[in-house]
């Protein structure tokens, strides 16, 4: 006898069977039947072969954990595959994730294999059945099926007698139904001989309800409640036609988020009360939910649908119900602010920012076709969300990060290019030669552009080691080597080498040895001025803002008097920004924070009783140049623009080496560098721009001192290409002095649109084109006037927009300027060729076309006399004439004649109008004879026939009493 089983939808325990029946059930379970949707065959994995490893069918022990593993190869996929675990045909297990069912996903970047795991914790009987896993990726899909069979725990009955009295499922202590199936399964049965197979369900359907329990006990059915449910379903007959509903709700409805939806039923009784329920709760009328009742139709309108409206709905009429489900779809997320290209150097932080239309939207980042996720990115990338803004952050850019980056939403995408260049180290201040005396302090100082750069100091090629007397410091961009208590052994060549750069800075330390000789007491003064390291003789160049200290050695006995002068002005001693500091044998000229006004010739004079000495020094102040001027866009292309500018009026005293350019989109604060190497010309073609987007440019000037401040931004400009030529140019009309042209717009217009058209003409055989219109015309037609009579002319039309003129559309053949004669002719409409009959008070409006060149003279007549009736109006154009009567009267009846004339040629047409109304009553009605039930009548026609022939009479009679 086959083992009775209840449907999987019931939440109760599966029925237990005796040992002999269980063996038979296991044989049947060994070959599970895979269910498929109607009209579908089994979807085998071999269709696309995406699975590397598939989950296998298992027999699980009740109460134990089981795990299924599926592996998918993504090496040939353009995007991440999506995996679904399903039970039966349609039940998506993803919604059941929790303590009982757990799902896990991992990715191996080396093998490009995704691993998906499904774990069932503490298997119960309800987990038995057929399962399916589906994987999809764009246009590829694959699936495989497997089964779970649940078997009871094989334990000694006496040791676990209390455990048998357990509750079903994973319910708590006081929940669930008691399950005694364990006791029944362990009960020993007497060995019986083979008996015939009996269909228990046929016995149950034929038995009385009072015998159900007895039959269940006899055949070993322990799940009585599940048996009754299944029996109840088997006894159901075909549902009879609904008495309350003529038309029920559809099984399901779909609506976009924010839109409205209407659920409509038709009821048999128009007066029957109706209730609407959402997830079992009655809906009350409101602005959100609107009820309508029209005849037998009942409608529920849900306005501005949100995700909370995604639910099950019922319509209840009396005892009958009909059901449906509403699915709310979210609109696609679009990108409102696109990505910007980034140009940077190695080690800099990079941010790509995109803005979307919805907060909390899912944005997917990709680089060169490879998706960037938190799992695969590691510490290299960071992802940031701020409302609608989504930011991809690269902490320290390298040359490996060069490429195209994409941001995807379900409704759009944006891309930007990252360019990374190697960083160049710039020397802002080099080290200088020093001459020091014994026991003095020597300080070598240099400054580089990157404050993160470290380096080493060398003396005569040997690395300098720090000590109590020698100290090396690195503060910001400045590197210092300080030597205290200088000794003769400290003299030599000192070099600073930055780490990681093929660059070195060198200077010399000269030890000044003082020798005391016996000399005469009087020695003429002498100035020992050395400016050999400054280039030009006696010329000292100082960068603006820097400090100048010129130490001049002075000899003479007795000690000479020192005087520094700028022109005729004496430089103050020991005070002020420009000052002189004097010691016994040394005079120091100091300028703190050099300025342009400090530039000029200086002189030093030393005197003592033995004589005088004088030397001249020229101080030149140099600075970075001032910004370039007059930055402007001179022309644009589809994705490029030509930018020009004027050199700086002042180059800072040092020749200009070149320029650096930057651009940005209007409305953005991020400037993009266009070049890293200086550009020498003052004209530059900027490329890789987006058509239709406004840009601004600025320029920096570079000299030997540094980079200037940025120039004033150029006026916004837009890369736009001119349109293509206009199409289908043709001649519409020609007179003695004019020619009318018409054409169609260009096939390719672009982002710049069309501002208008320019029409030009010239004589055939000439190339001197004359513009016919001062301003561009917006219409697609134009009449060129004042043309020479009889000449053969050529015409062309050019479209104009912000980008300039399009290629011209030119007539292939010349046009002779001469009037074309056409005889006058009236084209009388068919319905006016017979008499026009209308009622009194109605409106008459007759449109009659005619032709003729030049324009004919139009005249209206009534009954042969020119029409002068003010109640009859006429209006005439170049191609037709209109006769209209606002309210017709019988006096308007008659013959109207239209005449069109050109010189001695003419044409005419007659229109007959008859205005009618109801006739008057007949007169002189008399009874001429009466016999039996009959009477004979006579009368005379009415005096007024209503301006129309009488076609008959109607006779009525009335009772004298009732009228």
PDB file of N, CA, C and O in Angstrom, residues 5 150 247 446 535 540 548 676 695 734 791 848:
ATOM      1  N   UNK A   5       0.743  10.767   1.920  1.00  0.00           N
ATOM      2  CA  UNK A   5       1.545  11.960   2.182  1.00  0.00           C
ATOM      3  C   UNK A   5       0.655  13.166   2.021  1.00  0.00           C
ATOM      4  O   UNK A   5      -0.143  13.240   1.112  1.00  0.00           O
ATOM      5  N   UNK A 150      14.213  13.431   4.382  1.00  0.00           N
ATOM      6  CA  UNK A 150      14.431  13.530   5.838  1.00  0.00           C
ATOM      7  C   UNK A 150      14.108  12.173   6.470  1.00  0.00           C
ATOM      8  O   UNK A 150      13.018  11.618   6.239  1.00  0.00           O
ATOM      9  N   UNK A 247     -17.713  39.566 -12.552  1.00  0.00           N
ATOM     10  CA  UNK A 247     -16.308  39.543 -12.938  1.00  0.00           C
ATOM     11  C   UNK A 247     -15.460  39.815 -11.723  1.00  0.00           C
ATOM     12  O   UNK A 247     -15.686  40.794 -11.011  1.00  0.00           O
ATOM     13  N   UNK A 446      68.242  73.836   2.188  1.00  0.00           N
ATOM     14  CA  UNK A 446      67.594  73.760   0.873  1.00  0.00           C
ATOM     15  C   UNK A 446      66.102  73.501   1.071  1.00  0.00           C
ATOM     16  O   UNK A 446      65.667  73.046   2.136  1.00  0.00           O
ATOM     17  N   UNK A 535      76.697  85.187 -11.191  1.00  0.00           N
ATOM     18  CA  UNK A 535      76.541  85.318 -12.656  1.00  0.00           C
ATOM     19  C   UNK A 535      77.240  86.559 -13.140  1.00  0.00           C
ATOM     20  O   UNK A 535      78.455  86.561 -13.348  1.00  0.00           O
ATOM     21  N   UNK A 540      73.795  91.028  -7.897  1.00  0.00           N
ATOM     22  CA  UNK A 540      73.233  90.026  -6.989  1.00  0.00           C
ATOM     23  C   UNK A 540      71.746  89.903  -7.303  1.00  0.00           C
ATOM     24  O   UNK A 540      71.026  90.907  -7.296  1.00  0.00           O
ATOM     25  N   UNK A 548      68.243  88.696   1.820  1.00  0.00           N
ATOM     26  CA  UNK A 548      69.586  88.861   1.272  1.00  0.00           C
ATOM     27  C   UNK A 548      70.541  89.249   2.407  1.00  0.00           C
ATOM     28  O   UNK A 548      70.271  90.208   3.163  1.00  0.00           O
ATOM     29  N   UNK A 676      51.330  68.966 -17.902  1.00  0.00           N
ATOM     30  CA  UNK A 676      52.280  68.990 -16.793  1.00  0.00           C
ATOM     31  C   UNK A 676      53.613  69.609 -17.238  1.00  0.00           C
ATOM     32  O   UNK A 676      54.325  70.188 -16.426  1.00  0.00           O
ATOM     33  N   UNK A 695      32.271  75.117 -20.507  1.00  0.00           N
ATOM     34  CA  UNK A 695      33.576  75.015 -19.852  1.00  0.00           C
ATOM     35  C   UNK A 695      34.142  76.410 -19.611  1.00  0.00           C
ATOM     36  O   UNK A 695      33.753  77.397 -20.263  1.00  0.00           O
ATOM     37  N   UNK A 734       8.111  81.998 -58.533  1.00  0.00           N
ATOM     38  CA  UNK A 734       8.975  82.971 -59.212  1.00  0.00           C
ATOM     39  C   UNK A 734       8.089  84.062 -59.798  1.00  0.00           C
ATOM     40  O   UNK A 734       7.053  83.769 -60.411  1.00  0.00           O
ATOM     41  N   UNK A 791      17.338  87.478 -65.524  1.00  0.00           N
ATOM     42  CA  UNK A 791      18.639  86.871 -65.229  1.00  0.00           C
ATOM     43  C   UNK A 791      18.455  85.449 -64.691  1.00  0.00           C
ATOM     44  O   UNK A 791      17.445  85.127 -64.067  1.00  0.00           O
ATOM     45  N   UNK A 848     -14.499  79.221 -51.652  1.00  0.00           N
ATOM     46  CA  UNK A 848     -14.382  78.865 -53.069  1.00  0.00           C
ATOM     47  C   UNK A 848     -12.953  79.151 -53.512  1.00  0.00           C
ATOM     48  O   UNK A 848     -12.519  80.303 -53.551  1.00  0.00           O
TER      49      UNK A 848
END
